[in-house]
Amino acid sequence: MNESSSPHRPLQADLPLAGEVKPQLELLGVTKRFGGVAAVDGVNLRVGKGEILGIIGPNGAGKTTLLNCISGVFRLDGGDIRWEGASIAGMAPHRVARLGIGRTFQIVRPFGSMTARENAAIGALFGSSDARKGPKEAFEIADQVLELVGLKAKAGRPVAALTIPDRKRLEVARAVATRPHLLLLDEVMAGLNNVEIDEALDMVRTVHATGVTVLLIEHVMRVIVGICDRAIVLESGRVLAEGEPEVVLRDERVIQAYLGERYAKRLRASGDEDGTN
Amino acid sequence: MANFVQLVILGLLAGGVYVAVGVGFGLVWGVLNIVNLAHGGLVIVGGYITWQLFTALHLDPFLTLPVNAVALFVLGYALQRGVINRIIRAPLLFTFLLTFGLNLVIINILLLIFGSDFRSVTPTYSGQGLEFGSVVIPYVSLTSLGAALLLAAALAFILNRTRIGLAINAIAADRDAAQLVGIDLRHAYAVTFGLGAACAGVAGGLIAMIQAITPTAGEPYTLQAFVVVILGGLGRVSATVVGGLAFGLVEAFGQSIPGSGSVFANAIAFGLMVLVLVTRPQGLMGRLR
């Protein structure tokens, strides 16, 4: 899977990279402003092929905005985004999708007038241009993908008849059906109960096992710790911390950003009493 | 009784034209959310192409219909790609103004080329028909109905079975999500408008065989298309077919009322539309969302 045969030259030496992997996706000083507010402010990020990277951060930290920058929904106000070494900044969303960058929406957005199978087929019919398919094959791919996410039995149902967890599965199915090399998941676990989260985790692992790089936004820490190789923390549009999930989540600045300064102090005090941690 | 049968037949036959006029209008409205005020103008462009080919090359008018479809598709694609796409996310009023303006441009170009004389297409078989006792079925109207149903079937096939058709359905459902699975929005929009224009072109060819046309003759057809689409229900080709045929029937019976006549055609049409909007807002065949 890896393409590490070519010599890897670090562009930003201070950024750690999981393994000696050539970055598949690289963000260089990515900035997006709305009026005077910088929702994403000079974010540097490298994602290696085959990685599962988690993005966490408090509400309004710019997580979804960052995904919108990558998928071409927003034009950048500064910086550059490189895919397999070539700049994709300013590219139209459908072109980014055809390069093999699939995504889901935080609030699910299925094609409401269609069945689950048709939704997935639309993804297969368009999507990655290096594996373009005709309608017949697209429906075959749709069936495979629906089986992968556990929706096979409900393939023929209209979207309106699906439960919320099932709609989230469908959202992932449609993105996976585009045969992405990189999958951007925007809070696919939000609003699910524990059992459903376990199922969703299995689903992400299964998709990842087919060779897909995964970049996911999540508030559920169990998910971040459970499947991510690496996590970055965004706060006010900047990268606050980056590293192994367990380490990042114990970072005092991260706790402060999430829970406030006083809580962080109290936690530090209690940690001192314990003598460890 | 024979009179009643005759009215039903004439109504359904006239409905064929309304089906043809309505399907393209309904497609553009349903997918692009544009109430295309230039639809009647495009219909008449189709009428003039048929007239020109019939007069200059003596082609059978029904054989000109595919030419109309192709020519108007190209025109429609170019209009959407070059002009209408620029305001696709603007409020509805802007698309009203733009398509109203386009209609004026189309009419005036037609006036420059063809003048304001009435033109009609009269093949040798026009005026003839099948006769069953006192009931007459005119050949031209019968073939027109067949052509209109064929047009609707072709459009339904494109929308439900082909790659671009599925893309059009997807953008109608959620344009942003469609874009993020790799659908080229501008192209899909342009194809949608092109298909709508192609249907208008075919409708124009059918109309040229039934009535004399002038460059300004298109306006009633924009209104009728609007009524037909509301009558049937927005969003499905089959609904527009029902709407068109129902409209034809209502018009035929309305005009047969003593003292009525064609003067009241618009009043009847809009009265019916208001009635449907009040009693069944989703249309005769529409589904509530």
XYZ file of C-alpha atoms in Angstrom:
566
model
C 0.000 0.000 0.000
C 2.777 2.394 0.940
C 4.715 4.323 -1.612
C 7.724 4.910 0.613
C 10.272 3.868 -1.993
C 10.789 7.474 -3.122
C 12.936 9.561 -0.771
C 10.823 11.481 1.664
C 11.780 15.080 2.197
C 10.135 16.798 5.110
C 8.662 20.180 4.273
C 7.911 21.040 7.826
C 10.420 19.363 10.060
C 8.515 20.216 13.223
C 5.491 18.181 12.212
C 5.554 14.569 13.264
C 4.447 12.027 10.728
C 3.234 8.548 11.450
C 5.965 6.276 10.211
C 8.175 7.048 7.254
C 5.245 7.526 4.897
C 5.044 9.988 2.067
C 2.123 12.283 2.864
C -0.982 11.569 0.838
C -2.655 14.780 1.909
C -0.759 17.822 3.015
C -2.141 21.081 4.392
C 0.223 24.043 4.409
C -0.870 27.104 6.359
C -4.517 26.593 5.368
C -6.581 29.650 6.286
C -10.282 30.364 5.854
C -11.887 33.587 7.051
C -15.534 34.534 7.410
C -15.609 38.311 7.599
C -12.948 39.160 10.134
C -13.015 35.784 11.854
C -10.450 33.186 10.885
C -12.374 29.932 11.234
C -9.294 28.017 10.131
C -6.060 29.828 10.825
C -2.797 28.606 9.335
C -3.318 24.874 9.804
C -0.440 22.598 8.855
C -1.216 18.912 8.592
C 0.181 15.843 6.904
C -1.823 12.686 6.494
C -0.019 9.491 5.548
C -1.531 6.870 3.306
C -3.444 4.268 5.296
C -3.599 6.363 8.449
C -6.632 6.931 10.637
C -6.383 10.489 11.868
C -8.816 11.989 14.359
C -9.645 15.662 14.556
C -11.096 16.854 17.845
C -11.773 20.232 19.346
C -14.482 22.248 21.048
C -17.528 23.494 19.135
C -16.647 26.247 16.699
C -12.995 25.212 16.572
C -13.133 24.981 12.768
C -13.223 21.219 12.306
C -15.995 21.073 9.741
C -14.650 24.203 8.047
C -11.355 22.382 7.627
C -13.117 19.450 5.937
C -14.979 21.906 3.714
C -11.631 23.414 2.700
C -10.222 19.993 1.833
C -13.279 18.889 -0.137
C -13.364 22.130 -2.135
C -16.616 23.522 -0.741
C -14.782 26.626 0.511
C -12.096 28.544 -1.299
C -9.003 29.091 0.805
C -8.021 32.562 1.927
C -4.459 31.426 2.404
C -2.177 28.425 2.288
C -2.239 25.386 0.060
C -3.617 21.863 0.041
C -1.711 19.129 -1.734
C -3.011 15.736 -2.753
C -0.359 13.197 -3.725
C 2.018 16.143 -4.074
C -0.141 18.297 -6.392
C -2.075 21.368 -5.280
C -5.852 20.972 -5.133
C -6.584 24.392 -3.626
C -9.376 26.168 -5.530
C -10.524 22.971 -7.231
C -14.328 22.492 -7.607
C -15.865 19.982 -5.146
C -16.789 17.475 -7.848
C -13.206 17.436 -9.105
C -11.865 16.848 -5.601
C -14.359 14.000 -5.228
C -13.200 12.500 -8.522
C -9.602 12.537 -7.288
C -10.711 10.083 -4.630
C -11.535 12.229 -1.631
C -14.921 11.195 -0.302
C -16.790 12.785 2.557
C -19.848 12.584 4.743
C -21.889 15.362 6.283
C -22.260 16.005 9.991
C -25.992 16.311 9.493
C -26.823 13.496 7.087
C -27.817 14.598 3.618
C -29.138 11.620 1.696
C -30.918 12.062 -1.622
C -34.350 11.966 -0.019
C -36.379 10.999 -3.059
C -34.412 7.781 -3.595
C -33.924 4.375 -2.008
C -30.826 3.457 0.016
C -29.553 1.421 -2.927
C -29.992 4.319 -5.346
C -28.177 6.656 -2.965
C -25.177 4.356 -2.846
C -25.338 3.817 -6.609
C -25.076 7.565 -7.222
C -21.827 7.505 -5.275
C -20.538 4.597 -7.362
C -21.721 6.119 -10.619
C -19.700 9.259 -10.104
C -16.987 9.587 -7.496
C -13.451 8.476 -8.172
C -12.713 8.991 -11.847
C -10.010 6.298 -11.995
C -12.693 3.677 -11.429
C -15.671 5.056 -13.342
C -18.597 2.725 -13.738
C -21.772 2.400 -15.780
C -25.219 2.196 -14.158
C -25.305 -1.617 -13.977
C -21.937 -1.963 -12.279
C -22.751 0.999 -10.062
C -25.713 -0.865 -8.611
C -23.506 -3.922 -8.020
C -21.023 -1.749 -6.137
C -23.913 -0.210 -4.226
C -25.000 -3.670 -3.078
C -21.466 -4.530 -1.931
C -21.077 -1.269 -0.049
C -24.471 -1.568 1.623
C -23.457 -5.032 2.804
C -20.206 -3.594 4.141
C -22.029 -1.028 6.284
C -24.756 -3.475 7.287
C -27.621 -2.020 5.290
C -28.099 -4.848 2.831
C -31.481 -5.888 4.193
C -32.796 -2.337 3.864
C -31.366 -1.565 0.420
C -34.739 -1.178 -1.260
C -36.229 1.105 1.343
C -36.753 4.777 0.678
C -34.505 7.013 2.752
C -37.492 8.319 4.688
C -38.030 4.843 6.157
C -34.518 4.594 7.608
C -33.646 5.247 11.250
C -31.015 7.835 12.181
C -28.212 5.274 12.708
C -29.122 3.706 9.377
C -29.033 7.084 7.669
C -25.551 7.589 9.078
C -24.554 4.209 7.680
C -26.007 5.249 4.352
C -24.060 8.497 4.474
C -20.870 6.443 4.893
C -21.995 3.934 2.268
C -22.512 6.658 -0.309
C -19.068 8.085 0.405
C -17.422 4.645 0.308
C -19.206 3.840 -2.954
C -17.263 6.666 -4.601
C -14.210 4.409 -4.030
C -12.224 7.075 -2.216
C -8.554 6.872 -1.346
C -9.242 9.245 1.509
C -12.480 9.310 3.454
C -13.462 12.397 5.446
C -15.967 11.465 8.148
C -17.714 14.349 9.898
C -19.110 13.140 13.240
C -20.659 9.926 11.966
C -20.940 8.637 15.537
C -22.670 11.652 17.047
C -26.071 10.808 18.461
C -25.491 7.049 18.430
C -25.756 4.878 21.553
C -22.912 2.653 22.781
C -23.939 -0.412 20.837
C -24.406 1.605 17.677
C -20.997 3.221 18.180
C -19.364 -0.210 18.403
C -21.062 -1.157 15.143
C -19.971 2.089 13.550
C -16.386 1.529 14.739
C -16.391 -1.898 13.113
C -17.716 -0.292 9.959
C -14.891 2.276 9.866
C -12.328 -0.457 10.537
C -13.747 -2.536 7.701
C -13.573 0.398 5.302
C -10.048 1.224 6.465
C -9.009 -2.376 5.919
C -9.823 -2.014 2.221
C -6.929 0.447 1.978
C -8.701 3.729 2.588
C -7.090 6.550 4.558
C -9.539 7.928 7.107
C -9.730 11.420 8.531
C -12.503 11.736 11.056
C -13.984 14.450 13.190
C -15.408 13.118 16.423
C -16.575 14.249 19.810
C -16.845 10.729 21.171
C -13.443 10.185 22.781
C -13.881 6.433 22.826
C -13.827 6.546 19.058
C -10.677 8.650 18.907
C -8.824 6.393 21.350
C -10.322 3.244 19.846
C -9.330 3.549 16.213
C -7.148 6.592 15.548
C -3.417 6.244 14.978
C -3.015 9.928 15.642
C -5.165 12.832 16.739
C -4.966 16.572 16.274
C -6.741 19.085 18.428
C -8.123 22.238 16.850
C -8.981 25.294 18.844
C -10.018 28.664 17.395
C -8.904 27.464 13.992
C -5.374 26.521 15.062
C -3.705 23.214 15.793
C -3.413 23.078 19.573
C -1.882 19.655 19.974
C -1.005 16.666 17.884
C 0.115 13.140 18.595
C -1.060 9.784 19.900
C -4.697 9.987 21.002
C -4.078 8.976 24.656
C -1.275 11.507 25.014
C -3.149 14.316 23.302
C -6.250 13.810 25.430
C -4.177 14.154 28.619
C -2.534 17.356 27.375
C -3.375 20.144 29.794
C -3.998 22.704 27.042
C -6.525 20.331 25.495
C -8.376 19.823 28.761
C -8.353 23.574 29.247
C -9.780 24.194 25.801
C -12.567 21.688 26.352
C -13.444 22.144 29.979
C -12.054 25.529 30.990
C -9.018 26.685 32.944
C -10.427 26.067 36.386
C -11.192 22.448 35.667
C -7.697 21.967 34.254
C -6.164 23.404 37.454
C -8.314 21.205 39.644
C -7.398 18.176 37.578
C -3.728 19.064 37.884
C -4.091 19.453 41.642
C -5.802 16.091 42.020
C -3.211 14.519 39.758
C -0.426 15.841 42.040
C -2.126 14.315 45.083
C -2.268 10.944 43.370
C 1.423 11.312 42.775
C 1.136 9.801 39.300
C -0.793 10.339 36.057
C -73.445 10.491 -26.795
C -71.400 10.717 -29.987
C -70.805 14.325 -29.104
C -69.493 13.322 -25.681
C -67.133 10.708 -27.166
C -65.946 13.257 -29.701
C -65.180 15.743 -26.941
C -63.257 13.169 -24.911
C -61.216 12.227 -27.968
C -60.519 15.799 -28.962
C -59.622 16.642 -25.370
C -57.137 13.803 -25.077
C -55.659 14.614 -28.480
C -55.259 18.264 -27.552
C -53.785 17.066 -24.251
C -50.914 15.524 -26.189
C -49.614 18.968 -27.038
C -49.947 20.048 -23.418
C -48.005 16.998 -22.292
C -45.221 17.940 -24.687
C -45.260 21.559 -23.545
C -45.442 20.600 -19.871
C -42.746 17.926 -19.444
C -39.802 20.179 -20.290
C -41.152 23.033 -18.193
C -41.749 20.702 -15.253
C -38.249 19.221 -15.489
C -36.572 22.638 -15.383
C -38.828 23.800 -12.565
C -38.440 20.650 -10.487
C -34.688 20.279 -10.795
C -33.351 23.809 -11.233
C -36.142 25.592 -9.357
C -36.508 27.934 -12.320
C -39.961 28.919 -13.534
C -38.780 29.315 -17.097
C -40.636 32.258 -18.637
C -38.744 31.696 -21.888
C -40.315 28.241 -22.299
C -42.953 29.532 -24.729
C -40.236 31.285 -26.732
C -38.309 28.022 -27.023
C -41.513 26.244 -28.096
C -41.931 28.700 -30.951
C -38.285 28.321 -31.993
C -39.090 24.628 -32.422
C -42.184 25.598 -34.425
C -40.112 27.694 -36.820
C -37.525 24.947 -37.303
C -40.303 22.559 -38.296
C -41.851 25.189 -40.575
C -38.501 25.962 -42.202
C -37.632 22.316 -42.842
C -41.168 21.589 -44.096
C -41.233 24.622 -46.418
C -37.684 24.538 -47.731
C -36.911 20.817 -47.782
C -40.482 19.423 -47.858
C -39.706 17.150 -44.942
C -42.650 15.505 -43.249
C -43.238 17.642 -40.143
C -43.109 14.630 -37.826
C -39.638 13.788 -39.171
C -38.435 17.270 -38.206
C -39.116 16.616 -34.517
C -35.774 14.913 -33.781
C -34.040 17.862 -35.462
C -35.958 20.235 -33.169
C -34.961 18.204 -30.136
C -31.263 18.223 -30.981
C -31.169 21.894 -31.996
C -33.057 23.059 -28.909
C -30.971 20.843 -26.645
C -27.850 22.583 -27.903
C -29.482 26.008 -27.518
C -30.748 25.170 -24.032
C -27.421 23.753 -22.912
C -25.637 26.894 -24.098
C -28.175 29.216 -22.442
C -27.843 27.478 -19.086
C -24.075 27.082 -19.231
C -23.404 30.597 -20.473
C -26.154 32.673 -18.880
C -28.535 31.099 -16.368
C -25.859 29.222 -14.350
C -24.553 32.607 -13.231
C -27.619 33.252 -11.108
C -28.582 29.714 -10.146
C -28.177 30.387 -6.415
C -29.857 33.799 -6.609
C -33.413 34.380 -5.342
C -36.313 33.233 -7.521
C -37.074 36.778 -8.715
C -33.730 36.987 -10.537
C -34.479 33.878 -12.563
C -37.917 35.326 -13.382
C -36.301 38.511 -14.688
C -33.603 36.671 -16.590
C -35.892 34.179 -18.307
C -38.423 36.947 -19.056
C -35.593 38.864 -20.742
C -34.416 35.795 -22.623
C -37.969 35.333 -23.908
C -37.972 38.889 -25.299
C -34.600 38.312 -26.968
C -35.816 35.052 -28.540
C -39.027 36.662 -29.823
C -37.171 39.599 -31.355
C -34.574 37.411 -33.038
C -37.437 35.370 -34.533
C -39.103 38.619 -35.703
C -35.863 39.671 -37.396
C -35.464 36.354 -39.175
C -39.038 35.366 -40.002
C -41.058 38.586 -39.691
C -44.416 38.737 -37.979
C -46.458 36.867 -40.615
C -48.484 33.855 -39.605
C -46.847 30.611 -40.698
C -48.458 27.219 -40.774
C -47.392 23.684 -41.570
C -49.953 21.821 -43.637
C -48.889 18.349 -44.768
C -51.086 16.592 -47.326
C -52.836 14.546 -44.667
C -53.812 17.531 -42.507
C -57.550 17.899 -42.227
C -58.057 14.161 -42.774
C -58.875 11.672 -40.129
C -60.330 8.382 -39.104
C -64.118 8.369 -39.066
C -66.277 6.175 -36.893
C -69.836 7.202 -37.654
C -70.018 10.807 -36.565
C -66.824 10.621 -34.475
C -63.689 11.928 -36.202
C -60.090 11.399 -35.125
C -57.767 13.763 -37.027
C -54.529 12.093 -38.149
C -52.334 15.011 -37.165
C -53.685 15.194 -33.621
C -53.521 11.426 -33.199
C -49.902 11.269 -34.330
C -49.115 14.315 -32.177
C -50.477 12.562 -29.114
C -48.352 9.526 -29.959
C -45.287 11.701 -30.414
C -45.909 13.522 -27.135
C -46.268 10.261 -25.204
C -43.116 8.967 -26.872
C -41.341 12.161 -25.828
C -42.495 11.752 -22.224
C -41.399 8.107 -22.216
C -37.990 9.021 -23.607
C -37.553 11.711 -20.964
C -38.600 9.323 -18.184
C -36.126 6.759 -19.507
C -33.291 9.303 -19.542
C -34.096 10.457 -16.029
C -34.462 7.015 -14.470
C -32.086 4.779 -16.367
C -29.087 6.768 -17.517
C -26.035 8.117 -15.776
C -26.861 11.758 -16.432
C -30.485 11.142 -15.437
C -29.432 9.827 -12.030
C -27.155 12.845 -11.665
C -30.114 15.120 -12.406
C -32.214 13.325 -9.772
C -29.379 13.682 -7.291
C -28.941 17.422 -7.814
C -32.695 17.861 -7.529
C -32.556 16.126 -4.132
C -29.439 17.844 -2.711
C -27.127 19.846 -4.920
C -24.270 20.136 -2.394
C -24.225 16.448 -1.553
C -24.403 15.666 -5.269
C -21.339 17.778 -5.889
C -19.416 15.982 -3.163
C -19.977 12.568 -4.709
C -18.415 13.899 -7.889
C -21.284 15.312 -9.944
C -20.363 18.310 -12.090
C -23.137 20.706 -11.116
C -22.785 23.157 -13.998
C -22.811 20.420 -16.594
C -25.754 18.607 -15.009
C -27.715 21.871 -14.792
C -26.983 22.643 -18.425
C -28.064 19.154 -19.521
C -31.285 19.566 -17.515
C -32.118 22.867 -19.172
C -31.089 21.410 -22.536
C -33.506 18.502 -22.071
C -36.251 20.944 -21.078
C -35.583 23.019 -24.178
C -35.506 19.894 -26.373
C -38.991 18.976 -25.118
C -40.129 22.539 -25.843
C -38.739 22.193 -29.367
C -40.681 19.013 -30.018
C -43.815 20.639 -28.611
C -43.272 23.573 -30.967
C -43.130 21.242 -33.961
C -46.442 19.679 -32.926
C -48.024 23.091 -32.394
C -46.950 24.341 -35.817
C -49.034 21.540 -37.381
C -52.144 22.487 -35.431
C -52.161 26.268 -35.504
C -50.468 29.113 -37.356
C -47.472 30.483 -35.502
C -45.920 33.910 -35.147
C -42.865 34.859 -33.067
C -45.133 36.051 -30.260
C -47.356 32.967 -30.212
C -45.397 31.298 -27.422
C -46.663 33.171 -24.410
C -49.876 31.178 -23.869
C -47.775 28.026 -23.815
C -45.673 29.217 -20.897
C -48.878 29.751 -18.941
C -50.370 26.446 -20.018
C -47.191 24.577 -19.117
C -47.326 26.183 -15.683
C -50.926 25.070 -15.168
C -50.285 21.563 -16.514
C -47.341 21.000 -14.168
C -49.276 22.221 -11.129
C -52.254 20.142 -12.173
C -50.264 16.911 -12.408
C -47.795 17.555 -9.626
C -44.194 18.697 -9.748
C -41.314 16.267 -9.908
C -42.371 13.355 -12.082
C -42.811 12.962 -15.818
C -45.800 10.647 -15.406
C -47.577 13.271 -13.295
C -47.136 15.858 -16.039
C -48.575 13.411 -18.578
C -51.713 13.072 -16.449
C -51.800 16.853 -15.948
C -51.528 17.518 -19.684
C -54.256 15.078 -20.648
C -56.548 16.349 -17.888
C -55.942 19.900 -19.055
C -56.839 18.956 -22.615
C -60.088 17.341 -21.468
C -61.094 20.281 -19.292
C -60.390 22.697 -22.095
C -62.382 20.664 -24.627
C -65.418 20.457 -22.354
C -65.058 24.052 -21.206
C -65.110 25.342 -24.754
C -68.169 23.265 -25.619
C -70.298 25.029 -23.029
C -72.768 27.203 -24.980
C -71.702 30.840 -24.945
C -68.163 29.896 -23.908
C -65.657 29.272 -26.684
C -61.944 29.823 -26.848
C -62.218 33.264 -25.265
C -62.501 31.658 -21.878
C -59.695 29.127 -22.355
C -57.311 30.939 -19.998
C -60.007 31.615 -17.431
C -60.919 27.935 -17.362
C -57.290 26.900 -17.147
C -56.461 29.155 -14.244
C -59.742 28.463 -12.483
C -58.825 24.796 -12.596
C -55.331 25.516 -11.298
C -56.693 27.468 -8.351
C -59.148 24.664 -7.636
C -56.340 22.098 -7.577
C -54.113 24.296 -5.428
C -56.894 24.676 -2.893
C -58.059 21.082 -2.778
C -54.949 19.072 -3.640
C -51.825 21.241 -3.500
C -49.450 18.403 -4.402
C -51.256 17.953 -7.745
C -53.394 15.113 -9.054
C -50.479 12.667 -9.123
C -48.076 14.410 -6.763
C -46.715 13.000 -3.544
C -46.490 15.030 -0.385
C -42.921 15.403 0.812
